[in-house]
C-alpha cells in the first residue's frame, strides 16, 4: 500500500482533527492500517503529531471559517481489492476519507501484507494518458463502457480538446485578498473588470526571446513548461516588482490576474512572491513596502497557505518554490 494512503493522509487527518476539534477525544487518535504500519512505526509517527499541529497552527488560518465547512472530524477508511466499500451516510459522527488502492493482497509478504502496484494511487501522468479528473467525470459514462484497448484509442481524442475545456475556467480569487486572481489563459480576463493588471507566464513563441515584456496593463513572463520555466522564474521575478508597484499605486483596488497554462504551478509561484511583497496581514495589497515585515520561510509558508486554501489543487513544483524562496530571501 502506498505511503500516501497508509501514513500521509492519516497523519494529516489527525493533525486537522486535533487543531479543529481539540475537545473531541476520539478525534485525537491517529488511525493507520495495522497490517501495513507496525506498532513501533505508529508510535514514532504519533510522537511527532504535536509538532505538526503547532506548525499548522502557526499559519494563522481562519479556523472558524474552516469549521463551518468541516463540521466533523476526519477518519480514514481503507479499501483494497479484498474489501468492500463501507456504507456511508450523513449520520456518521465523522467524515470518512475512503483510501482506495489497487494493490492486491500478498499472502507471502509478511511485512506489509500487500503486493504494491506502482502508480496505483499516484503518478497519474504515467498511466492516465493525459486524462484529467474533470475530463473523466465529463465523459465517465462513455469511458466506463470501453475496454482497455478502446480506452487507449479514445482518451487521446478527449484530451486533444483539453484547451476547450480549460477556456471555460474562471479565475480564482486568492483570499483574504480582494483583488489577486489566478487563471489558466487569456480567456479568463473576460470575467474581470478593467483596468486590471494581467501577468502571463507563457511559453515564448521565439525560444530566443527570453526577456519579460510590459505591454500596457499586461506583463508577459517567458516560461518554458516544467522545471526549466520554474528555474528561469527566479530571474524574471525582480522585473515584476516595478510593474506591480506602478499598478497598485495608480489603481489600488483593481484586480491583478496571473495566468499560466495550468493555473497550478508558475502562476502560483508569481502569486506567492506578490503576496509576500505587497500584502498586509488582512490581505490588502499595497504599493508601499512594509518595513516591519520579516521575510523568512515561515512568513512565506503563511502566504502560501492563503493560496492553498483558495486553490486546493494548486501544485507548485519544488523548483518553482525554490525560485520564489531564492528571490525573496536572496
Short mmCIF file of C-alpha atoms in Angstrom, two decimals:
data_model
loop_
_atom_site.label_atom_id
_atom_site.label_comp_id
_atom_site.label_asym_id
_atom_site.label_seq_id
_atom_site.Cartn_x
_atom_site.Cartn_y
_atom_site.Cartn_z
CA UNK A 1 0.00 0.00 0.00
CA UNK A 2 1.43 3.42 -0.90
CA UNK A 3 2.74 5.53 1.99
CA UNK A 4 0.39 8.31 0.90
CA UNK A 5 -2.59 6.15 1.88
CA UNK A 6 -1.17 4.31 4.87
CA UNK A 7 0.65 7.25 6.51
CA UNK A 8 0.47 10.69 4.86
CA UNK A 9 -3.31 11.07 4.65
CA UNK A 10 -3.92 9.56 8.11
CA UNK A 11 -1.29 11.89 9.59
CA UNK A 12 -2.87 15.00 8.15
CA UNK A 13 -6.38 13.86 9.02
CA UNK A 14 -5.28 13.53 12.63
CA UNK A 15 -3.43 16.86 12.57
CA UNK A 16 -6.50 18.68 11.28
CA UNK A 17 -8.70 16.88 13.80
CA UNK A 18 -6.51 17.94 16.70
CA UNK A 19 -6.40 21.52 15.53
CA UNK A 20 -10.11 21.87 14.72
CA UNK A 21 -11.67 19.56 17.32
CA UNK A 22 -9.42 19.60 20.41
CA UNK A 23 -12.33 18.67 22.70
CA UNK A 24 -13.36 15.54 20.77
CA UNK A 25 -11.43 12.68 22.37
CA UNK A 26 -11.85 10.23 19.51
CA UNK A 27 -10.55 12.82 17.04
CA UNK A 28 -7.17 12.93 18.79
CA UNK A 29 -6.32 9.34 17.86
CA UNK A 30 -4.04 8.51 14.93
CA UNK A 31 -5.50 5.79 12.69
CA UNK A 32 -3.23 3.70 10.48
CA UNK A 33 -3.81 0.28 8.87
CA UNK A 34 -2.46 -2.22 11.38
CA UNK A 35 -1.39 -4.75 8.75
CA UNK A 36 0.73 -2.14 6.97
CA UNK A 37 2.07 0.16 9.71
CA UNK A 38 3.64 -1.64 12.65
CA UNK A 39 3.19 -0.63 16.29
CA UNK A 40 6.67 0.85 16.57
CA UNK A 41 6.31 2.99 13.44
CA UNK A 42 2.81 4.04 14.51
CA UNK A 43 4.20 5.20 17.86
CA UNK A 44 7.01 7.13 16.18
CA UNK A 45 4.52 8.93 13.95
CA UNK A 46 2.22 9.70 16.87
CA UNK A 47 5.10 11.24 18.81
CA UNK A 48 5.55 13.89 16.10
CA UNK A 49 1.92 14.92 15.77
CA UNK A 50 2.04 17.72 18.35
CA UNK A 51 4.85 19.41 16.41
CA UNK A 52 2.87 19.13 13.17
CA UNK A 53 -0.21 20.60 14.84
CA UNK A 54 1.90 23.51 16.09
CA UNK A 55 3.32 24.08 12.59
CA UNK A 56 -0.16 24.11 11.07
CA UNK A 57 -1.47 26.41 13.78
CA UNK A 58 1.39 28.83 13.12
CA UNK A 59 -0.03 29.52 9.65
CA UNK A 60 -2.77 31.63 11.29
CA UNK A 61 -5.53 30.11 9.18
CA UNK A 62 -9.13 31.17 9.71
CA UNK A 63 -10.13 28.11 11.74
CA UNK A 64 -13.65 29.36 12.42
CA UNK A 65 -14.30 29.58 8.68
CA UNK A 66 -12.86 26.10 8.15
CA UNK A 67 -15.04 24.65 10.93
CA UNK A 68 -18.14 25.97 9.14
CA UNK A 69 -17.27 23.67 6.24
CA UNK A 70 -15.55 20.83 8.07
CA UNK A 71 -18.09 20.24 10.82
CA UNK A 72 -16.94 16.78 11.90
CA UNK A 73 -13.59 15.03 12.39
CA UNK A 74 -11.93 13.12 9.55
CA UNK A 75 -11.47 9.35 9.70
CA UNK A 76 -9.52 7.33 7.11
CA UNK A 77 -11.15 4.17 5.76
CA UNK A 78 -9.04 1.79 3.67
CA UNK A 79 -10.46 -0.09 0.71
CA UNK A 80 -8.49 -2.74 -1.17
CA UNK A 81 -9.30 -5.45 -3.68
CA UNK A 82 -10.17 -7.73 -0.76
CA UNK A 83 -12.58 -5.36 0.98
CA UNK A 84 -15.97 -3.83 0.37
CA UNK A 85 -16.73 -0.13 0.23
CA UNK A 86 -18.31 0.73 3.59
CA UNK A 87 -21.80 2.15 3.84
CA UNK A 88 -21.58 5.92 4.25
CA UNK A 89 -24.37 8.24 5.31
CA UNK A 90 -24.78 11.69 6.80
CA UNK A 91 -25.50 10.30 10.26
CA UNK A 92 -21.88 9.32 10.93
CA UNK A 93 -20.08 11.28 13.63
CA UNK A 94 -17.15 11.79 11.27
CA UNK A 95 -16.31 12.42 7.63
CA UNK A 96 -14.85 9.21 6.17
CA UNK A 97 -11.89 9.58 3.84
CA UNK A 98 -12.03 6.50 1.63
CA UNK A 99 -8.48 5.50 0.69
CA UNK A 100 -8.71 3.10 -2.22
CA UNK A 101 -5.71 1.17 -3.51
CA UNK A 102 -5.43 -1.23 -6.43
CA UNK A 103 -2.74 -3.18 -4.61
CA UNK A 104 -3.72 -6.80 -4.08
CA UNK A 105 -3.28 -8.90 -1.00
CA UNK A 106 0.05 -10.74 -0.92
CA UNK A 107 -0.06 -13.70 1.43
CA UNK A 108 3.68 -14.24 1.08
CA UNK A 109 4.61 -10.75 2.21
CA UNK A 110 4.83 -10.82 5.98
CA UNK A 111 5.87 -7.19 6.25
CA UNK A 112 3.13 -5.21 4.56
CA UNK A 113 0.61 -7.84 3.54
CA UNK A 114 0.01 -6.16 0.18
CA UNK A 115 1.51 -6.52 -3.27
CA UNK A 116 2.27 -2.92 -4.16
CA UNK A 117 1.17 -1.90 -7.64
CA UNK A 118 3.33 1.01 -8.74
CA UNK A 119 1.28 4.02 -9.76
CA UNK A 120 -1.93 2.60 -8.31
CA UNK A 121 -2.57 5.69 -6.19
CA UNK A 122 -0.43 8.39 -7.74
CA UNK A 123 1.85 9.13 -10.71
CA UNK A 124 -1.23 9.57 -12.88
CA UNK A 125 0.88 11.11 -15.63
CA UNK A 126 2.44 7.67 -16.13
CA UNK A 127 -0.80 5.87 -16.90
CA UNK A 128 -3.70 8.31 -17.40
CA UNK A 129 -2.71 9.26 -20.98
CA UNK A 130 -3.31 12.92 -20.14
CA UNK A 131 -6.87 12.39 -18.91
CA UNK A 132 -7.77 14.77 -16.09
CA UNK A 133 -10.29 14.21 -13.32
CA UNK A 134 -12.55 16.85 -14.85
CA UNK A 135 -12.44 15.16 -18.25
CA UNK A 136 -13.09 11.76 -16.70
CA UNK A 137 -16.24 12.89 -14.91
CA UNK A 138 -17.45 14.68 -18.01
CA UNK A 139 -17.03 11.53 -20.14
CA UNK A 140 -17.41 8.88 -17.44
CA UNK A 141 -20.50 7.16 -18.89
CA UNK A 142 -18.71 6.55 -22.16
CA UNK A 143 -15.32 5.65 -20.68
CA UNK A 144 -16.67 3.08 -18.24
CA UNK A 145 -18.18 1.13 -21.13
CA UNK A 146 -14.91 0.80 -23.05
CA UNK A 147 -12.32 -1.95 -22.96
CA UNK A 148 -8.69 -1.17 -22.13
CA UNK A 149 -7.74 -1.24 -25.83
CA UNK A 150 -10.60 1.09 -26.69
CA UNK A 151 -9.62 3.46 -23.88
CA UNK A 152 -6.12 3.82 -25.33
CA UNK A 153 -7.68 4.98 -28.59
CA UNK A 154 -10.44 7.15 -27.13
CA UNK A 155 -8.63 9.09 -24.38
CA UNK A 156 -6.23 10.94 -26.75
CA UNK A 157 -9.25 12.19 -28.69
CA UNK A 158 -10.73 13.56 -25.46
CA UNK A 159 -7.51 15.16 -24.26
CA UNK A 160 -6.94 16.78 -27.66
CA UNK A 161 -9.88 19.05 -26.81
CA UNK A 162 -8.42 19.90 -23.40
CA UNK A 163 -7.85 23.56 -24.25
CA UNK A 164 -11.54 23.99 -24.96
CA UNK A 165 -12.30 22.61 -21.51
CA UNK A 166 -9.77 24.86 -19.79
CA UNK A 167 -11.00 28.00 -21.53
CA UNK A 168 -14.26 27.88 -19.57
CA UNK A 169 -12.49 28.04 -16.21
CA UNK A 170 -12.98 31.33 -14.42
CA UNK A 171 -10.16 32.96 -12.47
CA UNK A 172 -9.95 32.13 -8.77
CA UNK A 173 -9.66 34.82 -6.12
CA UNK A 174 -6.87 34.30 -3.60
CA UNK A 175 -8.43 35.09 -0.25
CA UNK A 176 -8.21 37.04 2.01
CA UNK A 177 -7.20 39.46 -0.76
CA UNK A 178 -9.99 41.03 -2.76
CA UNK A 179 -8.10 41.56 -6.00
CA UNK A 180 -5.47 38.89 -6.66
CA UNK A 181 -6.67 36.20 -9.08
CA UNK A 182 -5.15 33.11 -10.70
CA UNK A 183 -6.35 31.74 -14.03
CA UNK A 184 -5.31 29.47 -16.86
CA UNK A 185 -5.40 31.51 -20.06
CA UNK A 186 -6.26 34.90 -21.57
CA UNK A 187 -9.95 33.98 -21.78
CA UNK A 188 -10.07 34.38 -18.02
CA UNK A 189 -9.64 38.13 -18.41
CA UNK A 190 -13.22 38.49 -19.65
CA UNK A 191 -14.53 37.86 -16.14
CA UNK A 192 -12.66 40.77 -14.57
CA UNK A 193 -13.38 44.49 -14.71
CA UNK A 194 -10.97 46.85 -16.41
CA UNK A 195 -8.46 48.19 -15.87
CA UNK A 196 -6.70 45.24 -14.34
CA UNK A 197 -3.12 44.04 -14.38
CA UNK A 198 -2.51 40.89 -16.38
CA UNK A 199 0.60 38.80 -15.71
CA UNK A 200 1.02 35.96 -18.20
CA UNK A 201 3.52 33.15 -17.62
CA UNK A 202 3.64 31.63 -21.06
CA UNK A 203 5.90 29.77 -23.41
CA UNK A 204 7.62 32.23 -25.75
CA UNK A 205 6.83 31.92 -29.44
CA UNK A 206 10.50 32.51 -30.20
CA UNK A 207 12.83 30.50 -27.96
CA UNK A 208 15.43 33.23 -28.34
CA UNK A 209 13.05 35.77 -26.83
CA UNK A 210 13.68 35.24 -23.11
CA UNK A 211 13.09 38.73 -21.73
CA UNK A 212 9.91 39.76 -19.88
CA UNK A 213 7.83 42.39 -21.67
CA UNK A 214 5.49 45.05 -20.32
CA UNK A 215 2.67 45.96 -22.70
CA UNK A 216 0.27 48.43 -21.12
CA UNK A 217 -1.52 46.63 -18.30
CA UNK A 218 -0.03 43.29 -19.37
CA UNK A 219 3.28 41.82 -18.27
CA UNK A 220 4.48 38.75 -20.16
CA UNK A 221 6.86 36.38 -18.39
CA UNK A 222 8.51 33.88 -20.78
CA UNK A 223 8.43 30.46 -19.11
CA UNK A 224 9.20 27.14 -20.71
CA UNK A 225 6.99 24.29 -19.48
CA UNK A 226 8.01 22.36 -16.38
CA UNK A 227 11.17 22.72 -14.35
CA UNK A 228 13.00 24.78 -16.95
CA UNK A 229 10.38 27.51 -16.64
CA UNK A 230 10.40 27.20 -12.86
CA UNK A 231 14.13 27.84 -12.73
CA UNK A 232 14.01 30.87 -15.03
CA UNK A 233 11.19 32.32 -12.95
CA UNK A 234 13.74 33.37 -10.33
CA UNK A 235 15.42 35.69 -12.84
CA UNK A 236 12.14 37.20 -14.05
CA UNK A 237 10.53 37.97 -10.69
CA UNK A 238 12.61 41.12 -9.98
CA UNK A 239 11.32 42.78 -13.15
CA UNK A 240 7.75 42.20 -11.99
CA UNK A 241 8.11 44.34 -8.89
CA UNK A 242 8.12 47.77 -10.62
CA UNK A 243 5.16 46.72 -12.80
CA UNK A 244 3.01 45.67 -9.84
CA UNK A 245 4.12 48.65 -7.74
CA UNK A 246 3.09 51.04 -10.51
CA UNK A 247 -0.26 49.29 -10.99
CA UNK A 248 -1.15 49.34 -7.29
CA UNK A 249 -0.11 52.99 -6.99
CA UNK A 250 -2.37 54.07 -9.85
CA UNK A 251 -5.19 51.50 -9.38
CA UNK A 252 -5.09 50.45 -5.70
CA UNK A 253 -8.22 48.29 -5.76
CA UNK A 254 -8.28 46.95 -9.32
CA UNK A 255 -7.67 43.22 -9.92
CA UNK A 256 -4.38 41.54 -10.70
CA UNK A 257 -4.71 38.36 -12.75
CA UNK A 258 -1.84 35.87 -13.00
CA UNK A 259 -2.08 33.08 -15.55
CA UNK A 260 -0.08 30.07 -16.68
CA UNK A 261 -1.09 27.07 -18.82
CA UNK A 262 -2.28 25.02 -15.83
CA UNK A 263 -3.03 27.69 -13.24
CA UNK A 264 -1.27 25.43 -10.72
CA UNK A 265 2.49 25.97 -10.97
CA UNK A 266 4.24 29.03 -12.40
CA UNK A 267 1.28 31.33 -11.71
CA UNK A 268 1.24 30.07 -8.12
CA UNK A 269 4.90 31.00 -7.76
CA UNK A 270 4.30 34.52 -9.06
CA UNK A 271 1.27 34.96 -6.81
CA UNK A 272 3.26 33.79 -3.80
CA UNK A 273 6.01 36.31 -4.50
CA UNK A 274 3.49 39.14 -4.85
CA UNK A 275 1.65 38.18 -1.67
CA UNK A 276 4.91 38.20 0.27
CA UNK A 277 5.93 41.59 -1.10
CA UNK A 278 2.68 43.53 -1.35
CA UNK A 279 0.06 42.08 1.02
CA UNK A 280 -0.78 43.16 4.55
CA UNK A 281 -1.90 40.64 7.20
CA UNK A 282 -5.56 41.21 6.28
CA UNK A 283 -4.91 40.58 2.59
CA UNK A 284 -4.90 44.19 1.41
CA UNK A 285 -2.46 44.79 -1.44
CA UNK A 286 -0.45 47.99 -1.22
CA UNK A 287 2.31 49.52 -3.31
CA UNK A 288 4.22 50.72 -0.25
CA UNK A 289 6.77 48.43 1.34
CA UNK A 290 6.06 47.31 4.90
CA UNK A 291 9.31 47.90 6.78
CA UNK A 292 8.05 45.83 9.74
CA UNK A 293 7.70 42.69 7.62
CA UNK A 294 10.14 39.90 8.46
CA UNK A 295 10.81 37.89 5.34
CA UNK A 296 11.62 34.30 6.24
CA UNK A 297 10.46 30.79 5.38
CA UNK A 298 7.70 30.85 8.00
CA UNK A 299 6.29 34.06 6.55
CA UNK A 300 6.41 32.60 3.03
CA UNK A 301 4.60 29.46 4.26
CA UNK A 302 1.81 31.60 5.71
CA UNK A 303 1.28 33.37 2.42
CA UNK A 304 1.42 30.05 0.56
CA UNK A 305 -1.32 28.78 2.86
CA UNK A 306 -3.60 31.55 1.54
CA UNK A 307 -3.14 30.18 -1.96
CA UNK A 308 -3.61 26.55 -0.99
CA UNK A 309 -6.78 27.37 0.95
CA UNK A 310 -8.17 29.18 -2.09
CA UNK A 311 -6.95 26.67 -4.70
CA UNK A 312 -6.66 23.25 -3.02
CA UNK A 313 -5.47 21.55 -6.21
CA UNK A 314 -2.66 24.04 -6.78
CA UNK A 315 0.55 22.10 -7.24
CA UNK A 316 3.61 24.34 -7.42
CA UNK A 317 6.70 22.29 -8.14
CA UNK A 318 9.68 22.20 -5.82
CA UNK A 319 11.65 24.09 -8.46
CA UNK A 320 9.04 26.87 -8.55
CA UNK A 321 9.02 27.26 -4.77
CA UNK A 322 12.81 27.23 -4.68
CA UNK A 323 12.89 30.05 -7.23
CA UNK A 324 10.47 32.12 -5.16
CA UNK A 325 12.43 31.50 -1.96
CA UNK A 326 15.69 32.41 -3.67
CA UNK A 327 14.17 35.64 -4.97
CA UNK A 328 12.60 36.66 -1.66
CA UNK A 329 15.39 35.59 0.67
CA UNK A 330 18.32 36.49 -1.56
#
